[in-house]
Amino acid sequence: MKPLHMVPDDVNIPFLKFRKLFYIFSLSMVIVSGVLFFTKGLNFGIDFRGGILLEIKTEGPADVTALRTNLGSLGLGDVSIQQFGEPDDVLIQLQRQDGDEKAQMAALETVTKALGDGVSIRRSELVGPKVGGELKEAGLYSVVISLALIMIYIWLRFEWQFAVASVVALLHDVIITVGLFVVSGIQFDLATLAAILTVGGYSINDTVVVFDRIREFMRKYRKMDLPELLDLSINTTLSRTVMTSFTTLLALIALFLFGGEAIRGFTFALIFGIVVGTYSSICVASPLLVVLKLRRKIPEGEEASTEEANAL
């Protein structure tokens, strides 16, 4: 059986030739995402804004319209009802009620009685506004700290230009993924935040693979122009990058389709984030090294041995 090659071994795509177009496209996407985030905002889930969440199973296919009418007449404010997974699986979300925890428990009991005996409650959660605020703050810290640690790691392993380029690419991925959630209105909860951090880890892994090849070629082809060397590095790792992303996406698409509502936001963020992360590793991080004026720094002794090796 012949091995699967999604990218020919002798591929030679001049990515750096189009780097200005990549910059314009990426910058436009980041600006639009930022504007939408501050004007429209995210559809935060109960994890962040507080409220009541119930996952129920009905006897037979759920009548969502009847459920919405029934629960909407209880006077508990905004009620969101969504069928997911099997036809008898339903997710119910209620806004946080005025008052303390007793008020929340009373609302939960009211909803339980209104649903009747024919409905089994699989899961119920109460989240207060203070907890939601703390989770928002913790989520922001986790993103900032993870980006800082990644930058330090890349800085220690490579030159500073690599660290700056990798963090810019990571911010690019995170901001655009968040922008997609603003546009789509898909609920943003703790699972989604975890997915965004996972996307960061995946993206930096892809970027480091390309950076490793760039560093290797900088030692091997000392007289090659930097844009030409970057193109060569990207093309020689392109097959690995595309194949890894493709196989990962296959698993994530299966999870998105059959994994149920509880992890749908998580898998949606991962699917989009991996596509964006693959794009940024190739079209943002590496071309930025030209802007940052990356220079070769090879010790004299190693330089001599490299010249001899190349001559042989």
Short mmCIF file of C-alpha atoms in Angstrom, two decimals:
data_model
loop_
_atom_site.label_atom_id
_atom_site.label_comp_id
_atom_site.label_asym_id
_atom_site.label_seq_id
_atom_site.Cartn_x
_atom_site.Cartn_y
_atom_site.Cartn_z
CA MET A 1 0.00 0.00 0.00
CA LYS A 2 1.34 3.42 -0.96
CA PRO A 3 1.69 5.95 1.86
CA LEU A 4 -0.86 8.78 1.80
CA HIS A 5 0.62 12.10 0.62
CA MET A 6 -1.74 15.07 0.91
CA VAL A 7 1.10 17.39 -0.12
CA PRO A 8 3.66 16.42 -2.82
CA ASP A 9 7.22 15.93 -1.57
CA ASP A 10 8.55 18.50 -4.04
CA VAL A 11 5.99 21.19 -3.22
CA ASN A 12 7.35 24.72 -3.60
CA ILE A 13 4.75 27.35 -2.71
CA PRO A 14 6.10 30.93 -2.49
CA PHE A 15 4.31 31.82 0.78
CA LEU A 16 6.57 34.78 1.50
CA LYS A 17 5.65 36.35 -1.84
CA PHE A 18 2.10 36.82 -0.53
CA ARG A 19 3.03 37.82 3.01
CA LYS A 20 1.60 41.35 2.69
CA LEU A 21 -1.76 39.88 1.69
CA PHE A 22 -1.59 37.57 4.72
CA TYR A 23 -0.80 40.53 6.97
CA ILE A 24 -3.74 42.55 5.60
CA PHE A 25 -6.14 39.63 5.89
CA SER A 26 -5.05 38.69 9.42
CA LEU A 27 -5.00 42.28 10.68
CA SER A 28 -8.48 42.87 9.26
CA MET A 29 -9.82 39.75 10.97
CA VAL A 30 -8.24 40.73 14.29
CA ILE A 31 -9.62 44.28 14.14
CA VAL A 32 -13.13 43.11 13.22
CA SER A 33 -13.04 40.50 16.01
CA GLY A 34 -11.86 43.10 18.53
CA VAL A 35 -14.53 45.63 17.54
CA LEU A 36 -17.28 43.00 17.71
CA PHE A 37 -16.04 41.79 21.10
CA PHE A 38 -16.23 45.28 22.62
CA THR A 39 -19.49 46.30 20.89
CA LYS A 40 -21.59 43.15 20.63
CA GLY A 41 -19.89 41.00 23.26
CA LEU A 42 -19.86 37.28 23.90
CA ASN A 43 -22.86 35.15 24.72
CA PHE A 44 -21.53 34.06 28.09
CA GLY A 45 -22.83 30.80 29.48
CA ILE A 46 -24.11 30.22 32.97
CA ASP A 47 -20.53 29.49 34.08
CA PHE A 48 -19.74 33.20 33.70
CA ARG A 49 -23.01 35.08 34.16
CA GLY A 50 -24.72 32.88 36.72
CA GLY A 51 -28.08 31.11 36.52
CA ILE A 52 -29.69 27.68 36.48
CA LEU A 53 -28.91 24.88 34.06
CA LEU A 54 -30.93 21.67 33.67
CA GLU A 55 -30.37 18.74 31.35
CA ILE A 56 -33.49 16.61 31.03
CA LYS A 57 -34.70 13.52 29.18
CA THR A 58 -38.32 13.33 28.09
CA GLU A 59 -40.53 10.31 27.42
CA GLY A 60 -40.34 10.16 23.64
CA PRO A 61 -39.26 13.00 21.35
CA ALA A 62 -39.25 16.32 23.19
CA ASP A 63 -41.90 18.92 22.30
CA VAL A 64 -39.67 21.98 22.58
CA THR A 65 -42.49 24.40 21.75
CA ALA A 66 -44.69 23.04 24.53
CA LEU A 67 -41.78 23.12 26.98
CA ARG A 68 -41.01 26.72 26.05
CA THR A 69 -44.65 27.72 26.56
CA ASN A 70 -44.90 25.84 29.84
CA LEU A 71 -41.71 27.21 31.39
CA GLY A 72 -42.16 30.66 29.92
CA SER A 73 -45.41 31.06 31.83
CA LEU A 74 -43.68 30.56 35.19
CA GLY A 75 -42.46 34.15 35.37
CA LEU A 76 -38.81 33.21 35.91
CA GLY A 77 -37.41 35.56 33.28
CA ASP A 78 -35.39 34.44 30.25
CA VAL A 79 -35.65 30.72 29.58
CA SER A 80 -33.55 29.05 26.88
CA ILE A 81 -34.60 25.56 25.73
CA GLN A 82 -32.52 23.57 23.29
CA GLN A 83 -32.84 20.02 22.01
CA PHE A 84 -29.53 18.23 21.55
CA GLY A 85 -28.14 14.76 20.92
CA GLU A 86 -31.08 12.31 20.96
CA PRO A 87 -34.61 13.62 20.22
CA ASP A 88 -35.52 13.25 23.91
CA ASP A 89 -32.51 15.20 25.26
CA VAL A 90 -33.16 18.84 26.18
CA LEU A 91 -31.01 21.56 27.74
CA ILE A 92 -32.83 24.24 29.79
CA GLN A 93 -31.17 27.47 30.98
CA LEU A 94 -32.79 30.05 33.21
CA GLN A 95 -31.48 33.47 34.08
CA ARG A 96 -30.32 33.99 37.66
CA GLN A 97 -33.22 34.88 39.96
CA ASP A 98 -33.20 37.89 42.26
CA GLY A 99 -32.24 36.90 45.79
CA ASP A 100 -29.94 34.42 47.46
CA GLU A 101 -29.44 30.71 46.95
CA LYS A 102 -32.88 29.97 48.43
CA ALA A 103 -34.45 31.91 45.57
CA GLN A 104 -32.47 29.86 43.06
CA MET A 105 -33.48 26.60 44.72
CA ALA A 106 -37.11 27.72 44.76
CA ALA A 107 -36.93 28.47 41.03
CA LEU A 108 -35.37 25.08 40.38
CA GLU A 109 -38.14 23.39 42.36
CA THR A 110 -40.77 25.35 40.44
CA VAL A 111 -39.31 24.26 37.11
CA THR A 112 -39.05 20.64 38.28
CA LYS A 113 -42.74 20.60 39.25
CA ALA A 114 -43.74 22.25 35.97
CA LEU A 115 -41.88 19.60 33.97
CA GLY A 116 -43.93 16.86 35.61
CA ASP A 117 -43.22 13.21 36.36
CA GLY A 118 -42.67 12.24 32.74
CA VAL A 119 -39.35 14.06 32.62
CA SER A 120 -36.16 12.86 34.26
CA ILE A 121 -33.57 15.47 35.28
CA ARG A 122 -30.09 14.26 34.28
CA ARG A 123 -28.16 17.28 35.53
CA SER A 124 -28.84 20.55 37.36
CA GLU A 125 -26.40 23.36 38.20
CA LEU A 126 -26.65 26.66 40.08
CA VAL A 127 -23.99 29.31 39.47
CA GLY A 128 -23.93 32.62 41.36
CA PRO A 129 -22.85 35.96 39.83
CA LYS A 130 -19.83 36.19 42.17
CA VAL A 131 -18.61 32.79 41.04
CA GLY A 132 -19.19 33.80 37.42
CA GLY A 133 -17.14 37.00 37.89
CA GLU A 134 -14.33 35.08 39.55
CA LEU A 135 -14.32 32.57 36.71
CA LYS A 136 -14.07 35.40 34.14
CA GLU A 137 -11.11 36.85 36.00
CA ALA A 138 -9.44 33.45 36.37
CA GLY A 139 -10.01 32.72 32.68
CA LEU A 140 -8.35 35.99 31.65
CA TYR A 141 -5.39 35.30 33.94
CA SER A 142 -5.00 31.80 32.54
CA VAL A 143 -4.80 33.12 28.97
CA VAL A 144 -2.32 35.90 29.83
CA ILE A 145 -0.09 33.64 31.94
CA SER A 146 -0.05 30.87 29.35
CA LEU A 147 0.94 33.36 26.61
CA ALA A 148 3.71 34.79 28.81
CA LEU A 149 5.10 31.33 29.62
CA ILE A 150 5.03 30.32 25.96
CA MET A 151 6.89 33.50 25.02
CA ILE A 152 9.57 32.85 27.67
CA TYR A 153 9.98 29.25 26.51
CA ILE A 154 10.36 30.21 22.85
CA TRP A 155 12.73 33.02 23.80
CA LEU A 156 14.97 30.62 25.69
CA ARG A 157 14.88 28.02 22.95
CA PHE A 158 15.26 30.35 19.96
CA GLU A 159 16.07 34.02 19.40
CA TRP A 160 13.74 36.78 20.59
CA GLN A 161 12.32 37.24 17.08
CA PHE A 162 10.88 33.73 17.23
CA ALA A 163 9.30 34.43 20.64
CA VAL A 164 7.60 37.63 19.44
CA ALA A 165 6.40 36.00 16.20
CA SER A 166 4.96 32.99 18.03
CA VAL A 167 3.09 35.11 20.59
CA VAL A 168 1.70 37.39 17.87
CA ALA A 169 0.48 34.30 16.00
CA LEU A 170 -1.06 32.94 19.21
CA LEU A 171 -2.86 36.20 19.96
CA HIS A 172 -4.05 36.19 16.35
CA ASP A 173 -5.55 32.71 16.81
CA VAL A 174 -7.19 33.49 20.16
CA ILE A 175 -8.71 36.83 19.07
CA ILE A 176 -10.12 35.47 15.81
CA THR A 177 -11.55 32.40 17.55
CA VAL A 178 -13.23 34.63 20.13
CA GLY A 179 -14.50 36.81 17.26
CA LEU A 180 -16.14 33.78 15.68
CA PHE A 181 -18.01 33.13 18.94
CA VAL A 182 -19.21 36.75 18.96
CA VAL A 183 -20.47 36.49 15.38
CA SER A 184 -22.07 33.08 15.76
CA GLY A 185 -23.62 33.79 19.17
CA ILE A 186 -22.59 30.34 20.36
CA GLN A 187 -22.45 30.18 24.12
CA PHE A 188 -19.03 30.87 25.62
CA ASP A 189 -18.43 28.84 28.77
CA LEU A 190 -15.58 27.25 30.70
CA ALA A 191 -15.31 24.39 28.21
CA THR A 192 -14.89 26.92 25.40
CA LEU A 193 -12.16 28.70 27.36
CA ALA A 194 -10.38 25.37 27.83
CA ALA A 195 -10.68 24.79 24.07
CA ILE A 196 -9.06 28.15 23.33
CA LEU A 197 -6.13 27.32 25.61
CA THR A 198 -5.86 23.96 23.85
CA VAL A 199 -5.82 25.74 20.49
CA GLY A 200 -2.94 27.84 21.80
CA GLY A 201 -0.98 24.71 22.69
CA TYR A 202 -1.71 23.10 19.33
CA SER A 203 -0.80 26.24 17.41
CA ILE A 204 2.50 26.74 19.23
CA ASN A 205 3.41 23.10 18.59
CA ASP A 206 2.89 23.61 14.86
CA THR A 207 4.85 26.86 14.95
CA VAL A 208 7.79 25.32 16.81
CA VAL A 209 8.07 22.55 14.20
CA VAL A 210 8.45 25.17 11.46
CA PHE A 211 10.82 27.27 13.61
CA ASP A 212 13.02 24.22 14.25
CA ARG A 213 13.32 23.67 10.51
CA ILE A 214 14.11 27.36 9.97
CA ARG A 215 16.89 27.21 12.54
CA GLU A 216 18.26 24.04 10.97
CA PHE A 217 18.29 25.59 7.50
CA MET A 218 19.84 28.82 8.79
CA ARG A 219 22.86 26.75 9.79
CA LYS A 220 22.86 24.72 6.58
CA TYR A 221 22.16 27.42 3.97
CA ARG A 222 24.02 30.40 5.37
CA LYS A 223 24.03 32.39 2.12
CA MET A 224 20.40 31.83 1.19
CA ASP A 225 18.12 34.88 1.35
CA LEU A 226 15.87 34.82 4.41
CA PRO A 227 12.53 34.85 2.49
CA GLU A 228 13.74 31.98 0.29
CA LEU A 229 14.93 30.07 3.35
CA LEU A 230 11.60 30.59 5.13
CA ASP A 231 9.71 29.34 2.07
CA LEU A 232 11.92 26.25 1.95
CA SER A 233 11.38 25.59 5.66
CA ILE A 234 7.60 25.96 5.42
CA ASN A 235 7.37 23.75 2.32
CA THR A 236 9.47 20.97 3.82
CA THR A 237 7.22 20.83 6.90
CA LEU A 238 3.97 21.45 5.01
CA SER A 239 3.09 17.78 4.55
CA ARG A 240 3.48 17.08 8.26
CA THR A 241 1.48 20.19 9.20
CA VAL A 242 -1.41 19.45 6.83
CA MET A 243 -1.59 15.76 7.69
CA THR A 244 -1.57 16.40 11.47
CA SER A 245 -4.28 19.04 11.19
CA PHE A 246 -6.40 16.87 8.87
CA THR A 247 -6.37 13.81 11.14
CA THR A 248 -7.07 15.95 14.21
CA LEU A 249 -9.99 17.61 12.45
CA LEU A 250 -11.48 14.23 11.53
CA ALA A 251 -11.67 13.28 15.21
CA LEU A 252 -13.03 16.69 16.23
CA ILE A 253 -15.72 16.73 13.53
CA ALA A 254 -16.91 13.33 14.76
CA LEU A 255 -17.04 14.70 18.32
CA PHE A 256 -18.90 17.79 17.13
CA LEU A 257 -21.54 15.73 15.32
CA PHE A 258 -22.01 12.93 17.84
CA GLY A 259 -20.56 14.21 21.12
CA GLY A 260 -23.68 15.98 22.34
CA GLU A 261 -24.51 19.53 23.34
CA ALA A 262 -22.33 19.51 26.45
CA ILE A 263 -19.09 19.55 24.41
CA ARG A 264 -20.37 21.19 21.21
CA GLY A 265 -18.92 24.61 22.02
CA PHE A 266 -15.64 22.97 23.04
CA THR A 267 -15.29 21.03 19.77
CA PHE A 268 -16.48 23.98 17.67
CA ALA A 269 -13.74 26.18 19.15
CA LEU A 270 -11.14 23.47 18.57
CA ILE A 271 -12.16 22.87 14.95
CA PHE A 272 -12.01 26.54 14.04
CA GLY A 273 -8.94 27.16 16.19
CA ILE A 274 -6.94 24.38 14.54
CA VAL A 275 -7.75 25.72 11.08
CA VAL A 276 -6.71 29.23 12.14
CA GLY A 277 -3.68 27.91 14.03
CA THR A 278 -2.45 25.99 10.99
CA TYR A 279 -2.89 29.10 8.86
CA SER A 280 -1.05 31.32 11.35
CA SER A 281 1.88 28.89 11.71
CA ILE A 282 2.45 29.04 7.96
CA CYS A 283 1.27 32.49 6.92
CA VAL A 284 1.76 34.68 10.00
CA ALA A 285 4.46 33.42 12.38
CA SER A 286 7.19 32.58 9.85
CA PRO A 287 6.74 35.64 7.56
CA LEU A 288 6.88 37.87 10.67
CA LEU A 289 10.53 36.85 11.06
CA VAL A 290 11.30 38.99 8.00
CA VAL A 291 9.60 42.00 9.59
CA LEU A 292 11.50 41.37 12.84
CA LYS A 293 14.80 41.23 10.88
CA LEU A 294 15.94 37.78 11.99
CA ARG A 295 19.71 37.40 11.61
CA ARG A 296 21.98 34.40 11.64
CA LYS A 297 24.13 33.98 14.76
CA ILE A 298 26.45 31.03 14.25
CA PRO A 299 29.59 30.52 16.38
CA GLU A 300 32.82 30.65 14.39
CA GLY A 301 33.79 27.03 15.02
CA GLU A 302 30.36 25.71 14.09
CA GLU A 303 30.29 27.95 11.03
CA ALA A 304 33.55 26.45 9.78
CA SER A 305 32.41 22.88 10.33
CA THR A 306 29.14 23.63 8.57
CA GLU A 307 30.98 25.01 5.57
CA GLU A 308 33.10 21.89 5.43
CA ALA A 309 30.07 19.65 5.73
CA ASN A 310 28.29 21.51 2.94
CA ALA A 311 31.39 21.32 0.75
CA LEU A 312 31.47 17.54 1.19
#
